[in-house]
mmCIF file of C-alpha atoms in Angstrom:
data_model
loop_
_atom_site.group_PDB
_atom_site.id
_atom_site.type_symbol
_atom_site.label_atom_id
_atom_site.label_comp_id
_atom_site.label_asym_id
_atom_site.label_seq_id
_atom_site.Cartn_x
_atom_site.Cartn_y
_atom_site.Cartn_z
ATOM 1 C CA UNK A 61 24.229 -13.694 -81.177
ATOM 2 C CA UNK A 62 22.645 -12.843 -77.664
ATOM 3 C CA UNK A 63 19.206 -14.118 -79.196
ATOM 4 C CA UNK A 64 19.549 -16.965 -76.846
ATOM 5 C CA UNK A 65 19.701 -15.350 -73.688
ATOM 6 C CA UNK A 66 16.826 -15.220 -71.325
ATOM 7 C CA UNK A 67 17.134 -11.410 -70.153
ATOM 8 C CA UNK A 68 13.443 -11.142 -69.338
ATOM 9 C CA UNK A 69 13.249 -12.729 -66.369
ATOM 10 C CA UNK A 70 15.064 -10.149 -64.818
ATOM 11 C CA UNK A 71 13.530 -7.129 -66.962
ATOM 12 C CA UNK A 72 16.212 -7.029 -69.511
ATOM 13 C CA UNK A 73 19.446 -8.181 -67.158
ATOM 14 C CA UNK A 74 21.365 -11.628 -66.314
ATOM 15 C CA UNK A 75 24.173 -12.181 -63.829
ATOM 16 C CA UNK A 76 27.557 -12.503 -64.571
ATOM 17 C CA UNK A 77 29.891 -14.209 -62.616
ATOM 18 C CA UNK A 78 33.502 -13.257 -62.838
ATOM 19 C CA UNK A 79 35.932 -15.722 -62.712
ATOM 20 C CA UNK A 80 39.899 -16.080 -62.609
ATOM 21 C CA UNK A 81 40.593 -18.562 -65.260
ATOM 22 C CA UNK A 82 43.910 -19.371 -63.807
ATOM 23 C CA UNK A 83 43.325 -19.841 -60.367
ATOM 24 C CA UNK A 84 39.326 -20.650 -60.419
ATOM 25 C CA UNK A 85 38.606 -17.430 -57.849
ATOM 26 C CA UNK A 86 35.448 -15.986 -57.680
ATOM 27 C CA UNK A 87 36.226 -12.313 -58.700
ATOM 28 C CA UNK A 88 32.679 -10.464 -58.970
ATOM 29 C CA UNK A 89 29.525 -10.619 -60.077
ATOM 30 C CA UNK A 90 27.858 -7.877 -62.688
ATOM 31 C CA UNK A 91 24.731 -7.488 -64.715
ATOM 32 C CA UNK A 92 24.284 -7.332 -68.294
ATOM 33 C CA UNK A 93 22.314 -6.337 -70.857
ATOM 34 C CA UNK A 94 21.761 -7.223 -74.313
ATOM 35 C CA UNK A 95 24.035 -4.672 -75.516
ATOM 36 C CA UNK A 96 26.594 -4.935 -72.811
ATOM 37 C CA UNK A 97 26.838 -8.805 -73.634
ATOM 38 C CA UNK A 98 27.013 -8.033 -77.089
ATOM 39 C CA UNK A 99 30.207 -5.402 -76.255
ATOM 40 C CA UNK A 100 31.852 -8.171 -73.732
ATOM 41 C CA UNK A 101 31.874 -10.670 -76.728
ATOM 42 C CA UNK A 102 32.789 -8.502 -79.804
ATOM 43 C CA UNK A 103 35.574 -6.957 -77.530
ATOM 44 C CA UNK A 104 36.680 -9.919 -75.435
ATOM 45 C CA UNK A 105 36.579 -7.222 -72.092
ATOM 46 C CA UNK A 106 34.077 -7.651 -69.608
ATOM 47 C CA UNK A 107 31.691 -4.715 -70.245
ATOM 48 C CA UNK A 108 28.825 -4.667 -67.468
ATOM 49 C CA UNK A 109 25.087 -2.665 -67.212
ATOM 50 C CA UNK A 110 25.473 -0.233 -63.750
ATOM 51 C CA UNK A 111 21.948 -0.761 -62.589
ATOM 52 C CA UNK A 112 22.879 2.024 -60.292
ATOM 53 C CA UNK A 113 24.339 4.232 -62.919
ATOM 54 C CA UNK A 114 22.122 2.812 -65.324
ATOM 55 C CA UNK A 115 25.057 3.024 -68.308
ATOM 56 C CA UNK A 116 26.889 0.222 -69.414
ATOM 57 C CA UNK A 117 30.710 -0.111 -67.730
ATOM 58 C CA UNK A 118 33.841 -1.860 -69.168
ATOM 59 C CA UNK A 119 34.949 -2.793 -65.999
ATOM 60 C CA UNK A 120 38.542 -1.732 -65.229
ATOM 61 C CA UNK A 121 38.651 0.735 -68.465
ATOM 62 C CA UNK A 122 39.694 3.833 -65.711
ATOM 63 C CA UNK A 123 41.732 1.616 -63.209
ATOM 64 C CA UNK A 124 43.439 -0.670 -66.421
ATOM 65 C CA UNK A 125 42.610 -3.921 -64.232
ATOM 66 C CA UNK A 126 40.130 -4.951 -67.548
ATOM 67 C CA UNK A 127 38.937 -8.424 -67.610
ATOM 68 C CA UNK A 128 39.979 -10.459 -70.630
ATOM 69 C CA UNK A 129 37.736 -12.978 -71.437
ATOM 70 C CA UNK A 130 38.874 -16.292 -72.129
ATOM 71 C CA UNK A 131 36.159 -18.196 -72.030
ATOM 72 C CA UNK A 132 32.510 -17.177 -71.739
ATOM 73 C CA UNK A 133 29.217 -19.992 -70.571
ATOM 74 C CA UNK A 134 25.468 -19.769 -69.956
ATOM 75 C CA UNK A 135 23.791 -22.156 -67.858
ATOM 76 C CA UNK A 136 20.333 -24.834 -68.565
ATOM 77 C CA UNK A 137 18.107 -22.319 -68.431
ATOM 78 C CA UNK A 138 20.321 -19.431 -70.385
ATOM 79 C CA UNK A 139 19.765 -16.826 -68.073
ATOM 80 C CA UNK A 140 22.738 -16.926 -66.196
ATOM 81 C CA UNK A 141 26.679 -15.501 -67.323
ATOM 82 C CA UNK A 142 29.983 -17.286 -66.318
ATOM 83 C CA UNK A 143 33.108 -15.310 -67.753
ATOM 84 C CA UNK A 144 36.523 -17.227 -67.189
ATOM 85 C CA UNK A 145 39.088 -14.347 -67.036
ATOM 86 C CA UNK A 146 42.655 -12.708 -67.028
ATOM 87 C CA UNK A 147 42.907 -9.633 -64.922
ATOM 88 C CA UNK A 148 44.904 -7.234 -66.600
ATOM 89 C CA UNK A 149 46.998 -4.616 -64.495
ATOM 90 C CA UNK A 150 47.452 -5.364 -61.046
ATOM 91 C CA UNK A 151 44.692 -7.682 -60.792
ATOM 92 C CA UNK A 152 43.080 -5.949 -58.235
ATOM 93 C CA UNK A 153 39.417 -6.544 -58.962
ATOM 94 C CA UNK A 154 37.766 -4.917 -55.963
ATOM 95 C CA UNK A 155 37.722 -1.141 -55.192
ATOM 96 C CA UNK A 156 38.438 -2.403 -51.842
ATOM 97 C CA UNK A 157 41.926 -3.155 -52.922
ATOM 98 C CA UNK A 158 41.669 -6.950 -53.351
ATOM 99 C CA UNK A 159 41.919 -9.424 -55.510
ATOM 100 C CA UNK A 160 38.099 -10.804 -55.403
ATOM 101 C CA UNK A 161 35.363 -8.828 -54.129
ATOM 102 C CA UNK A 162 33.895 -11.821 -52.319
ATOM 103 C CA UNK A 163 36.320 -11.173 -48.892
ATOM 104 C CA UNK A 164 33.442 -11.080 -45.827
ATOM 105 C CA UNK A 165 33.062 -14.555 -44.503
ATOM 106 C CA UNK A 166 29.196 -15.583 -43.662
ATOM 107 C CA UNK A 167 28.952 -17.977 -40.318
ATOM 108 C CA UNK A 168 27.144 -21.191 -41.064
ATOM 109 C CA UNK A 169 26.433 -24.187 -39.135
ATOM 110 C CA UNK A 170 29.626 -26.192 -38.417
ATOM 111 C CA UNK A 171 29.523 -29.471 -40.035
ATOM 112 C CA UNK A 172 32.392 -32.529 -39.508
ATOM 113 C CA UNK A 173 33.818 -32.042 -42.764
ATOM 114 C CA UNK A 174 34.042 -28.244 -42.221
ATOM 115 C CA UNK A 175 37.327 -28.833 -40.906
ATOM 116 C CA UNK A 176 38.829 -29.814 -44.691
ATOM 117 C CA UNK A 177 37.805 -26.759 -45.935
ATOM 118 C CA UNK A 178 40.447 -24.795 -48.881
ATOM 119 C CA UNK A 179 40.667 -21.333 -47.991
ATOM 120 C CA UNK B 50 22.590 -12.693 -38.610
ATOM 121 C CA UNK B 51 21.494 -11.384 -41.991
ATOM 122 C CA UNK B 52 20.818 -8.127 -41.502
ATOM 123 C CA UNK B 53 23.761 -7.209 -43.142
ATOM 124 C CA UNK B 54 23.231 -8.596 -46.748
ATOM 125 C CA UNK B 55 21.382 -5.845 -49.062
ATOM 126 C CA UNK B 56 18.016 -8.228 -50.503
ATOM 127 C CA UNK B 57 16.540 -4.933 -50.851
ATOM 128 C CA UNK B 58 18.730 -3.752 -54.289
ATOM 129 C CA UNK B 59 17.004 -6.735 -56.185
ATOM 130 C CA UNK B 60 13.359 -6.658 -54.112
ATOM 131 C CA UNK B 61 13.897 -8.987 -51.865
ATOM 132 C CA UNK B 62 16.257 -11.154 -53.217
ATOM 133 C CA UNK B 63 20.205 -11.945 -53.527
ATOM 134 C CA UNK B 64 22.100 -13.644 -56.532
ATOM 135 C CA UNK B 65 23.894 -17.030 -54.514
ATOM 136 C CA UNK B 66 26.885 -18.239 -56.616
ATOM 137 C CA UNK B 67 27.393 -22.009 -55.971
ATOM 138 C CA UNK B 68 31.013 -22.864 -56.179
ATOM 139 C CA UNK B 69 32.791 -26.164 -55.816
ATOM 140 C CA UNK B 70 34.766 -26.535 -52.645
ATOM 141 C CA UNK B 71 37.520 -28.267 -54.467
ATOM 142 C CA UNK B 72 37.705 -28.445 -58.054
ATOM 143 C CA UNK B 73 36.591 -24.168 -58.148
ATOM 144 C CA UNK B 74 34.086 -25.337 -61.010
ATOM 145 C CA UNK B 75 31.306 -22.455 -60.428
ATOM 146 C CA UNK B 76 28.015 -24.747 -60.280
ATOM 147 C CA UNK B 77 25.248 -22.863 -60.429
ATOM 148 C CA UNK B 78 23.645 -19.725 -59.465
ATOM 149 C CA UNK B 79 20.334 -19.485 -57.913
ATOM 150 C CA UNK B 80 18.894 -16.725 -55.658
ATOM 151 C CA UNK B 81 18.137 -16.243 -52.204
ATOM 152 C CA UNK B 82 15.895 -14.276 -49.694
ATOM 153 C CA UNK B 83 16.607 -13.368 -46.128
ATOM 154 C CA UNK B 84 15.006 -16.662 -44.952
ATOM 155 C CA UNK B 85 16.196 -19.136 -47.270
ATOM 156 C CA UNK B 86 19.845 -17.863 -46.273
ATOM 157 C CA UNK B 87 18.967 -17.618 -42.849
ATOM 158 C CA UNK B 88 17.866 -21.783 -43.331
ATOM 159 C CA UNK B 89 21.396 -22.213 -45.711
ATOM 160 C CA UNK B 90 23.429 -20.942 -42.527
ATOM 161 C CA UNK B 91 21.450 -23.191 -39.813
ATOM 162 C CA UNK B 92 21.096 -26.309 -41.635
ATOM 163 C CA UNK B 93 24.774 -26.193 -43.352
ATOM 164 C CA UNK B 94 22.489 -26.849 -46.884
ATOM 165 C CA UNK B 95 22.002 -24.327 -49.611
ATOM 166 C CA UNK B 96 18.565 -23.792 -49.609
ATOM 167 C CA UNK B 97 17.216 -21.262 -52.546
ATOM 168 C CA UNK B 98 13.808 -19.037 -53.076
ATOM 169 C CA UNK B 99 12.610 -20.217 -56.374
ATOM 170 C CA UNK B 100 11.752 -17.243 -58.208
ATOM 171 C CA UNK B 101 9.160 -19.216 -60.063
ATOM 172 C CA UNK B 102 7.815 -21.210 -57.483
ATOM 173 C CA UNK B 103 7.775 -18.493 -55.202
ATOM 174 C CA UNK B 104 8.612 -20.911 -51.915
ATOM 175 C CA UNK B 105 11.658 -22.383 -51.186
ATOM 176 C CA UNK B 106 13.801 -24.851 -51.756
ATOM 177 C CA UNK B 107 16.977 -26.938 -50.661
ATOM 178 C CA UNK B 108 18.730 -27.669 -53.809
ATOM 179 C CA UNK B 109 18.974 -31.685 -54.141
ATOM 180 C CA UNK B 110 16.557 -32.234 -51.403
ATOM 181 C CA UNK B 111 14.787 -34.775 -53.305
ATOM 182 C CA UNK B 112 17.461 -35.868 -56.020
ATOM 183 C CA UNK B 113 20.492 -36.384 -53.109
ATOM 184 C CA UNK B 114 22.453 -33.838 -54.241
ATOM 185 C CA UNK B 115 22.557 -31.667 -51.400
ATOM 186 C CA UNK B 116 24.803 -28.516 -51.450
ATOM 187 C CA UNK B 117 27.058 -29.304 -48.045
ATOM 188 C CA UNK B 118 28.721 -25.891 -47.512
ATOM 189 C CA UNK B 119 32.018 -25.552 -46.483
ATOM 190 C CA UNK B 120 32.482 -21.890 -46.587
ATOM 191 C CA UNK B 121 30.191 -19.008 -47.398
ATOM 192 C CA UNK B 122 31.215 -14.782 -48.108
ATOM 193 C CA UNK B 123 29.437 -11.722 -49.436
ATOM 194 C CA UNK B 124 30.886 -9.257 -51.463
ATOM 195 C CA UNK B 125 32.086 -5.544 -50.952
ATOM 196 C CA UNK B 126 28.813 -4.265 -51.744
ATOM 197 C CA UNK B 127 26.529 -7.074 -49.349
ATOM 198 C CA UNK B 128 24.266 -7.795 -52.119
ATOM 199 C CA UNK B 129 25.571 -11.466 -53.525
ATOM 200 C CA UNK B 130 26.444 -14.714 -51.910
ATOM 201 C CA UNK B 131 28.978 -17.103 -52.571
ATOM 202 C CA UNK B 132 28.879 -20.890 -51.678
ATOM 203 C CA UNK B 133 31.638 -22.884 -51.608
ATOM 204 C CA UNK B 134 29.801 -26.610 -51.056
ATOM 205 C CA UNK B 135 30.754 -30.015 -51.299
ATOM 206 C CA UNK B 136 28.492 -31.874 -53.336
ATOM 207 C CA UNK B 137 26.301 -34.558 -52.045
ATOM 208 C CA UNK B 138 25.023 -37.787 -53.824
ATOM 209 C CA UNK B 139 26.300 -38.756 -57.368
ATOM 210 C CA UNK B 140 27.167 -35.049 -57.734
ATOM 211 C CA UNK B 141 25.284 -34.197 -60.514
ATOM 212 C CA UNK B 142 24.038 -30.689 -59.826
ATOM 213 C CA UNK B 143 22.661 -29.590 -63.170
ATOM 214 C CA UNK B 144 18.732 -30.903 -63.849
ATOM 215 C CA UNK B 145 20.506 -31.721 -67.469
ATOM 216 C CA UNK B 146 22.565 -34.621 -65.907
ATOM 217 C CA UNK B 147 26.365 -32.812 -65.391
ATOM 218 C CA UNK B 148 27.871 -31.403 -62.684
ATOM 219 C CA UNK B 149 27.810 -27.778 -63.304
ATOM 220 C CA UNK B 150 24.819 -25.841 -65.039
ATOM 221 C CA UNK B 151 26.996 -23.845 -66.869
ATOM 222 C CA UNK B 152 27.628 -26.003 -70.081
ATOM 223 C CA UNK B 153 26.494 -23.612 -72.965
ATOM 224 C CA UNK B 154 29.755 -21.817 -74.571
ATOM 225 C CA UNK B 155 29.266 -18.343 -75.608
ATOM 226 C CA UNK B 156 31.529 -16.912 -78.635
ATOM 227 C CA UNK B 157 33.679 -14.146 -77.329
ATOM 228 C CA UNK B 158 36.224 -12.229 -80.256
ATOM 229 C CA UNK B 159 39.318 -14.426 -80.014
ATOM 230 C CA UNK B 160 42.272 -12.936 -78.369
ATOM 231 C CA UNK B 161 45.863 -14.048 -78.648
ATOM 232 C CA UNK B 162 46.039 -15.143 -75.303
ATOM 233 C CA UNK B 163 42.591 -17.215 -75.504
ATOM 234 C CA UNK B 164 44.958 -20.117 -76.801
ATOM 235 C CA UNK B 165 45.872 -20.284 -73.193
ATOM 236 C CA UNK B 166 42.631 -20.605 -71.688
ATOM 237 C CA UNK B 167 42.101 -23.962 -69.155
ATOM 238 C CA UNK B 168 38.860 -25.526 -69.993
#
């Protein structure tokens, strides 16, 4: 069912964004494979390809903070991953200890509507 | 100011989530160099290396829909971006005519708590 997905244009991966379904945080972003697609959607976990490791992961499996899928996307051009989630345990995604990996701030130019920004 | 974010894991390049500032609604990923971020963080516009155009390019530059952002982080590990923007023009982000790209569902094995899900 992964026939879809355009994993060649990055030699047999795809991003996948991590999302918290309930709260619309931006958790992580993985790889996958073929196969580790193919694992995330038969088992409704989020099971990622360790390009460093070069083995596929089910994220959380060791720590029990798995990520349940509840609803899974591709984008126009299929060769992106957006995973909707429930973080299981105590929903700390990052091995830093926090919720959401994405936790160092980047400056950028201050704009007037910078000042309405949701943190 | 980039000399911090690893390009070098993916040769040269850096996933860049695109995130809406205040619905959450994950956009659109694209992918940036050290120079097209370095143009994203002066100009206040998310500005991406096309991949297949090899130059780059500020998303909406032509169609309006410029990515204003409001907030931008980097993950634990340095090597992806995340863009929380305001978007300008009629908002319509996606080439396809909606406002996020990601409008393909994937089949994931249903789970009892999937009923819950927020779509």
């Amino acid at each position: 069912m992964n026939d879809s997905i355009d994993f060649e244009k990055m030699g047999g991966l795809a991003p996948a964004i991590v999302q918290d379904n309930d709260t619309g945080e931006v958790l992580m972003l993985g790889f996958m494979n073929a196969e580790s697609l193919a694992l995330t959607q038969k088992t409704g976990f989020v099971t990622f390809y360790s390009r460093t490791r070069k083995k596929l992961w089910m994220k959380g499996e060791t720590s029990g903070n798995r990520l349940e899928v509840l609803y899974a996307s591709t984008d126009c051009d299929v060769d992106t991953l957006l995973f909707r989630v429930r973080v299981q345990g105590d929903g700390l995604v990052c091995h830093e200890g926090t919720r959401s990996c994405f936790t160092k701030e980047l400056p950028v130019a201050p704009r007037p509507s910078a000042a309405e920004v949701k943190r």
